[in-house]
Amino acid sequence: MKPENLVKNGIGREVPTFVPGLGEFAPYAGPRARLDGKHLWTPTLYPRKIAAPTTNKVARSLKEAIEKSGLRDGMTISFHHHLRNGDALVGMTLSLLDEMGLRNITLAPSSLGDSHDCVADAVRKGVVTRLNTSGVRGEVGKAISNGEFELPVMIRSHGGRARAVEEGSLHIDVAFLAAPACDRLGNFTGSAGKTACGSMGYAMLDARYADHVIAVTDNLAEYPLAPRISVPQYLVDQVVVVDSIGDPSKIATGATRVTRDPVQLRIAELAFGLLKASGTLKNGCSFQTGGGGPSLAVARYVKEYMKSHAIRGSYCIGGITGYMASMLEEGLFDALFDVQSFDAAVTSSIANNPRHIEVDVSCYANPFNKGCLVNDLDVVILAALDVDADFNVDVLTGHDGVLRGASGGHSDTAAGAKLTVITIPSMRNGVPSIRNRVQTVVTPGETVDVIVTERGMAINPLREDLRALASDAGLPVKDIRQLKAEIEKVTGIPDEVRFGDEIVGLVEYRDGTVIDTIRKVL
Amino acid sequence: MTTFLDRPRRSLLYIPGNNPGMIQNCAIYGSDGVLLDLEDSISISEKDSARKLVKHALKTLDFGTVERVVRINGLDTPFFRDDLEEIVPSRPDAVRIPKIDSPDDIRTADEIITRLEREHGMEAGSVRIHAMLETARAIVNAHMIAASSPRILGLTIGGQDLAADLGIKATREGLEMLYAKSAVILAAKANGLLAFDTVYTDINNPEGLREQARMSVSLGFSGKAAIHPSQISIIHEAFAPDEKEVRKAERIVRGAQEAEERGLGVVAVDGRMVDAPVVAQAVRTLELARLAGMEVEGL
């Protein structure tokens, strides 16, 4: 779209207040602007045709299921991304839609990954013209950044998507939900079957709110599915059995290993030093960390520290790794809340350990429900692509300006946690990671407490208390501009990427306001 | 005498001289010093490029407070002279010379370094030597080697080469190296030098390293080499004094300061007379405590 109706939002980014085809938007006005207890939330109700009772929900083919679903041109379909890079359902469905002549579809998966270059093809054929997602990779990112979508792509956080789905601003006509184990009436779970992937947290939300739900499985289990049901039959319209919903070798990747990279380890060591200094690692603490980069290494330090100091934490949330499952197993935490499992080691834990609790994504992070899990987090450790001198974080655009990341739960957890730590290498391939201004703000600096690089850490001036604790602990605390200058002494300052005016994406903050735009790369 | 207080040298991290990614990060690993290696980790075909890379790194990169030591190739190799000719003018803090067997070896290196310092307008004696003792002969000659030049900062042993020369197998406990290590420590201390322990090669065994590093400290080593950044914090832990030692050291240093202020020649702490070496030891303990991040008064 052409840049029209632009206003400066609360962090000085120019964002549209109206986008033809998408509607009106409010500019971002601060992380708590709509969380002051006064904001009125008015979800839209959609009429839904009541299906006639049936005990035969199994469609003969995906094509038949699509036909029965009433899917038409211009409607919205959704998928979950629990099958990670092994997912085959998105590709399978989009080629069928193409074959069936459907066009102008809005695609609204919980996220897209490396196995979804097929989406770019569907866009070029006109099957898909609009996209709502948390993240993209590869060809899809390039298609967006080159301006190939008819309307700007909506990027939402996991909590923001849950909010949008519940309030109806993202209304799903048909949800295609990959189901690693499913019975004939549609009870399904992710914790069994050859394509087992652990939690079904994203599917649980879509199943509840989509007008029509199709569970697609390659493992039709005896009725009733037992012992675990993640999505119950009363939410599922149809069941389809296909040969394969995904590549198990890419779904069930082995347990994520703790990095051996010395830079990542150094970052982890400093981040852990900060956690220690902050005094948050104590009995009853809650914790979230991811699976990539230094995150697991931080978890390892935390684990050793908790063990040696006989600390028992309350819970971990989020994307759960096998490492976190082992911490639960060792009694270091009382429970895990799992919205998305990151590796295969988690599946047996979720299936067998009653303290490993599968939760839906609204429970995890929707800011507008009555108490999402992130709100009570003590610590979250997050990665980033770039950060800036105002502590804003970009997890979407790469150094070349092309979209290649995911909003994920980044801004949700940062807003909720008492201590938000961003771990980031000071440079990648010789390009510095601290900028004057990040290309795309996903997480506002106001919700970020510390940025930890291997060359020292910068603490948000809003957290003078934390700065004092970290300095007293002898940690290398630096002013963010000083840290940036030190890094630039090694890397130099790269030329800015050239962008056009055309807006190809909107980044919605978790509360539904627009925090930034993504521009077309020239 | 070279005291510990010049700068901390608890840990020295080996960095392959042909790895720019690691070299640019020398300042961040947390070691007290780095050993930019041109010797064992560099294949014959990469010797020249590694030397050039290290030379430029020394000239251009900010190493922060990290001591810059370059391990060059030994006298018995065709690279020894080229290494010194290119590295010394780049002003490293020291060169670590492998396979030093006798005082003559030191003198050969010393003459070249002295000339290079003069030719490049550097302060005489500014580039120090770590003498690496790696043969039975070297261990027997340790004292003479240590006494052969004021340029020497410290002695170290090359564990694997020495084991090969002795025809023994290195064990986890390392008892077979006990005499050689003690001989090197004694020779170093007798000549006011530092003694650096060899590396612990199993990077997947932090517990083994922890044990060996504690042994290094109790034998009297001033520092220990590391081959992976993950080993550094374990080595530093081994050098950290315990709380009780630190409190005692604080009382001694405070007592010495008070005695000096009052013009007294004699220091009494906890009702006992304390002489100068004990005060020096206490200062060192406090310095180690401070480096370990402990709270320390009196420094």
PDB file of C-alpha atoms in Angstrom, chain A residues 379-508:
ATOM      1  CA  VAL A 379      12.597 -13.803  34.184  1.00  0.00           C
ATOM      2  CA  VAL A 380      12.604 -14.190  30.445  1.00  0.00           C
ATOM      3  CA  ILE A 381      15.713 -14.631  28.340  1.00  0.00           C
ATOM      4  CA  LEU A 382      15.153 -13.664  24.713  1.00  0.00           C
ATOM      5  CA  ALA A 383      17.204 -13.517  21.543  1.00  0.00           C
ATOM      6  CA  ALA A 384      17.114 -10.784  18.905  1.00  0.00           C
ATOM      7  CA  LEU A 385      18.232  -9.980  15.377  1.00  0.00           C
ATOM      8  CA  ASP A 386      19.012  -6.343  16.148  1.00  0.00           C
ATOM      9  CA  VAL A 387      18.569  -3.957  19.029  1.00  0.00           C
ATOM     10  CA  ASP A 388      18.894  -0.204  19.174  1.00  0.00           C
ATOM     11  CA  ALA A 389      20.068   2.535  21.448  1.00  0.00           C
ATOM     12  CA  ASP A 390      16.511   2.899  22.803  1.00  0.00           C
ATOM     13  CA  PHE A 391      16.469  -0.826  23.685  1.00  0.00           C
ATOM     14  CA  ASN A 392      13.914  -1.564  20.973  1.00  0.00           C
ATOM     15  CA  VAL A 393      14.217  -5.071  19.579  1.00  0.00           C
ATOM     16  CA  ASP A 394      13.846  -6.337  16.028  1.00  0.00           C
ATOM     17  CA  VAL A 395      13.250 -10.055  15.604  1.00  0.00           C
ATOM     18  CA  LEU A 396      11.816  -9.747  12.100  1.00  0.00           C
ATOM     19  CA  THR A 397      14.111  -8.074   9.607  1.00  0.00           C
ATOM     20  CA  GLY A 398      17.633  -9.184   8.797  1.00  0.00           C
ATOM     21  CA  HIS A 399      20.634  -7.002   8.052  1.00  0.00           C
ATOM     22  CA  ASP A 400      19.531  -6.798   4.418  1.00  0.00           C
ATOM     23  CA  GLY A 401      16.119  -5.470   5.438  1.00  0.00           C
ATOM     24  CA  VAL A 402      14.332  -8.636   4.273  1.00  0.00           C
ATOM     25  CA  LEU A 403      11.730 -10.199   6.523  1.00  0.00           C
ATOM     26  CA  ARG A 404      13.088 -13.443   7.952  1.00  0.00           C
ATOM     27  CA  GLY A 405      12.144 -13.812  11.578  1.00  0.00           C
ATOM     28  CA  ALA A 406       9.219 -14.259  13.884  1.00  0.00           C
ATOM     29  CA  SER A 407       7.536 -12.046  16.418  1.00  0.00           C
ATOM     30  CA  GLY A 408       6.712 -15.139  18.484  1.00  0.00           C
ATOM     31  CA  GLY A 409       6.160 -14.576  22.168  1.00  0.00           C
ATOM     32  CA  HIS A 410       8.894 -11.938  22.247  1.00  0.00           C
ATOM     33  CA  SER A 411       6.886  -8.825  23.000  1.00  0.00           C
ATOM     34  CA  ASP A 412       4.401 -10.765  25.159  1.00  0.00           C
ATOM     35  CA  THR A 413       6.979 -12.150  27.532  1.00  0.00           C
ATOM     36  CA  ALA A 414       8.995  -8.932  27.555  1.00  0.00           C
ATOM     37  CA  ALA A 415       5.900  -7.030  28.609  1.00  0.00           C
ATOM     38  CA  GLY A 416       4.930  -9.583  31.223  1.00  0.00           C
ATOM     39  CA  ALA A 417       8.216 -10.518  32.842  1.00  0.00           C
ATOM     40  CA  LYS A 418       9.698  -8.629  35.752  1.00  0.00           C
ATOM     41  CA  LEU A 419      13.145  -9.053  34.233  1.00  0.00           C
ATOM     42  CA  THR A 420      13.564  -9.156  30.460  1.00  0.00           C
ATOM     43  CA  VAL A 421      17.029 -10.040  29.234  1.00  0.00           C
ATOM     44  CA  ILE A 422      17.960  -9.865  25.563  1.00  0.00           C
ATOM     45  CA  THR A 423      20.964 -11.956  24.600  1.00  0.00           C
ATOM     46  CA  ILE A 424      22.593 -11.037  21.315  1.00  0.00           C
ATOM     47  CA  PRO A 425      26.055 -11.424  19.795  1.00  0.00           C
ATOM     48  CA  SER A 426      27.606  -7.998  19.326  1.00  0.00           C
ATOM     49  CA  MET A 427      28.089  -8.713  15.636  1.00  0.00           C
ATOM     50  CA  ARG A 428      27.028 -11.265  13.058  1.00  0.00           C
ATOM     51  CA  ASN A 429      29.193 -11.835  10.007  1.00  0.00           C
ATOM     52  CA  GLY A 430      30.929  -8.578  10.747  1.00  0.00           C
ATOM     53  CA  VAL A 431      27.712  -6.541  10.974  1.00  0.00           C
ATOM     54  CA  PRO A 432      27.097  -4.846  14.336  1.00  0.00           C
ATOM     55  CA  SER A 433      23.906  -5.763  16.197  1.00  0.00           C
ATOM     56  CA  ILE A 434      23.316  -2.523  18.098  1.00  0.00           C
ATOM     57  CA  ARG A 435      21.949   0.152  15.823  1.00  0.00           C
ATOM     58  CA  ASN A 436      20.843   3.718  16.231  1.00  0.00           C
ATOM     59  CA  ARG A 437      17.399   2.600  15.243  1.00  0.00           C
ATOM     60  CA  VAL A 438      16.267  -0.947  14.537  1.00  0.00           C
ATOM     61  CA  GLN A 439      14.602  -1.489  11.204  1.00  0.00           C
ATOM     62  CA  THR A 440      11.422  -2.981  12.678  1.00  0.00           C
ATOM     63  CA  VAL A 441      10.349  -2.631  16.275  1.00  0.00           C
ATOM     64  CA  VAL A 442       8.701  -5.775  17.569  1.00  0.00           C
ATOM     65  CA  THR A 443       9.391  -5.352  21.259  1.00  0.00           C
ATOM     66  CA  PRO A 444       9.458  -1.786  22.574  1.00  0.00           C
ATOM     67  CA  GLY A 445      12.511  -0.748  24.560  1.00  0.00           C
ATOM     68  CA  GLU A 446      10.354   0.199  27.505  1.00  0.00           C
ATOM     69  CA  THR A 447       9.741  -3.501  28.153  1.00  0.00           C
ATOM     70  CA  VAL A 448      13.394  -4.510  27.824  1.00  0.00           C
ATOM     71  CA  ASP A 449      15.600  -4.375  30.902  1.00  0.00           C
ATOM     72  CA  VAL A 450      18.975  -5.572  29.747  1.00  0.00           C
ATOM     73  CA  ILE A 451      20.832  -6.253  26.521  1.00  0.00           C
ATOM     74  CA  VAL A 452      23.663  -8.709  27.005  1.00  0.00           C
ATOM     75  CA  THR A 453      26.416  -9.108  24.408  1.00  0.00           C
ATOM     76  CA  GLU A 454      29.730 -10.881  24.735  1.00  0.00           C
ATOM     77  CA  ARG A 455      31.371  -7.468  24.990  1.00  0.00           C
ATOM     78  CA  GLY A 456      29.365  -6.307  27.936  1.00  0.00           C
ATOM     79  CA  MET A 457      25.788  -5.504  28.874  1.00  0.00           C
ATOM     80  CA  ALA A 458      23.661  -2.383  28.661  1.00  0.00           C
ATOM     81  CA  ILE A 459      20.927  -1.764  31.200  1.00  0.00           C
ATOM     82  CA  ASN A 460      17.838   0.249  30.436  1.00  0.00           C
ATOM     83  CA  PRO A 461      18.057   3.636  32.218  1.00  0.00           C
ATOM     84  CA  LEU A 462      14.543   2.891  33.519  1.00  0.00           C
ATOM     85  CA  ARG A 463      16.147   0.158  35.640  1.00  0.00           C
ATOM     86  CA  GLU A 464      18.628   2.085  37.739  1.00  0.00           C
ATOM     87  CA  ASP A 465      18.069  -0.464  40.523  1.00  0.00           C
ATOM     88  CA  LEU A 466      19.254  -3.248  38.273  1.00  0.00           C
ATOM     89  CA  ARG A 467      22.226  -1.260  37.029  1.00  0.00           C
ATOM     90  CA  ALA A 468      23.396  -0.764  40.587  1.00  0.00           C
ATOM     91  CA  LEU A 469      23.062  -4.478  41.396  1.00  0.00           C
ATOM     92  CA  ALA A 470      24.888  -5.513  38.235  1.00  0.00           C
ATOM     93  CA  SER A 471      27.694  -3.020  38.758  1.00  0.00           C
ATOM     94  CA  ASP A 472      28.116  -4.097  42.367  1.00  0.00           C
ATOM     95  CA  ALA A 473      28.441  -7.679  41.165  1.00  0.00           C
ATOM     96  CA  GLY A 474      31.342  -6.627  38.967  1.00  0.00           C
ATOM     97  CA  LEU A 475      29.513  -7.248  35.715  1.00  0.00           C
ATOM     98  CA  PRO A 476      30.671  -5.323  32.632  1.00  0.00           C
ATOM     99  CA  VAL A 477      27.840  -2.787  32.544  1.00  0.00           C
ATOM    100  CA  LYS A 478      28.201  -0.185  29.832  1.00  0.00           C
ATOM    101  CA  ASP A 479      26.155   2.653  28.499  1.00  0.00           C
ATOM    102  CA  ILE A 480      24.449   1.342  25.387  1.00  0.00           C
ATOM    103  CA  ARG A 481      26.015   4.014  23.189  1.00  0.00           C
ATOM    104  CA  GLN A 482      29.445   3.225  24.554  1.00  0.00           C
ATOM    105  CA  LEU A 483      28.900  -0.480  23.907  1.00  0.00           C
ATOM    106  CA  LYS A 484      27.710   0.308  20.413  1.00  0.00           C
ATOM    107  CA  ALA A 485      30.788   2.444  19.738  1.00  0.00           C
ATOM    108  CA  GLU A 486      33.094  -0.317  20.990  1.00  0.00           C
ATOM    109  CA  ILE A 487      31.523  -2.811  18.630  1.00  0.00           C
ATOM    110  CA  GLU A 488      31.697  -0.390  15.735  1.00  0.00           C
ATOM    111  CA  LYS A 489      35.419   0.009  16.341  1.00  0.00           C
ATOM    112  CA  VAL A 490      35.739  -3.596  15.154  1.00  0.00           C
ATOM    113  CA  THR A 491      33.002  -3.686  12.523  1.00  0.00           C
ATOM    114  CA  GLY A 492      32.751  -0.149  11.218  1.00  0.00           C
ATOM    115  CA  ILE A 493      29.289   1.265  10.544  1.00  0.00           C
ATOM    116  CA  PRO A 494      27.428  -0.475   7.727  1.00  0.00           C
ATOM    117  CA  ASP A 495      25.533   1.431   5.067  1.00  0.00           C
ATOM    118  CA  GLU A 496      21.815   1.691   5.670  1.00  0.00           C
ATOM    119  CA  VAL A 497      19.581  -0.657   3.707  1.00  0.00           C
ATOM    120  CA  ARG A 498      17.496   1.256   1.158  1.00  0.00           C
ATOM    121  CA  PHE A 499      13.748   0.975   1.540  1.00  0.00           C
ATOM    122  CA  GLY A 500      10.933   2.369  -0.539  1.00  0.00           C
ATOM    123  CA  ASP A 501       7.903   4.122   0.928  1.00  0.00           C
ATOM    124  CA  GLU A 502       5.540   1.278   0.160  1.00  0.00           C
ATOM    125  CA  ILE A 503       4.264  -0.502   3.250  1.00  0.00           C
ATOM    126  CA  VAL A 504       4.370  -4.278   2.843  1.00  0.00           C
ATOM    127  CA  GLY A 505       3.734  -5.291   6.426  1.00  0.00           C
ATOM    128  CA  LEU A 506       2.215  -4.068   9.669  1.00  0.00           C
ATOM    129  CA  VAL A 507       3.593  -5.140  13.000  1.00  0.00           C
ATOM    130  CA  GLU A 508       0.794  -5.264  15.493  1.00  0.00           C
TER     131      GLU A 508
END
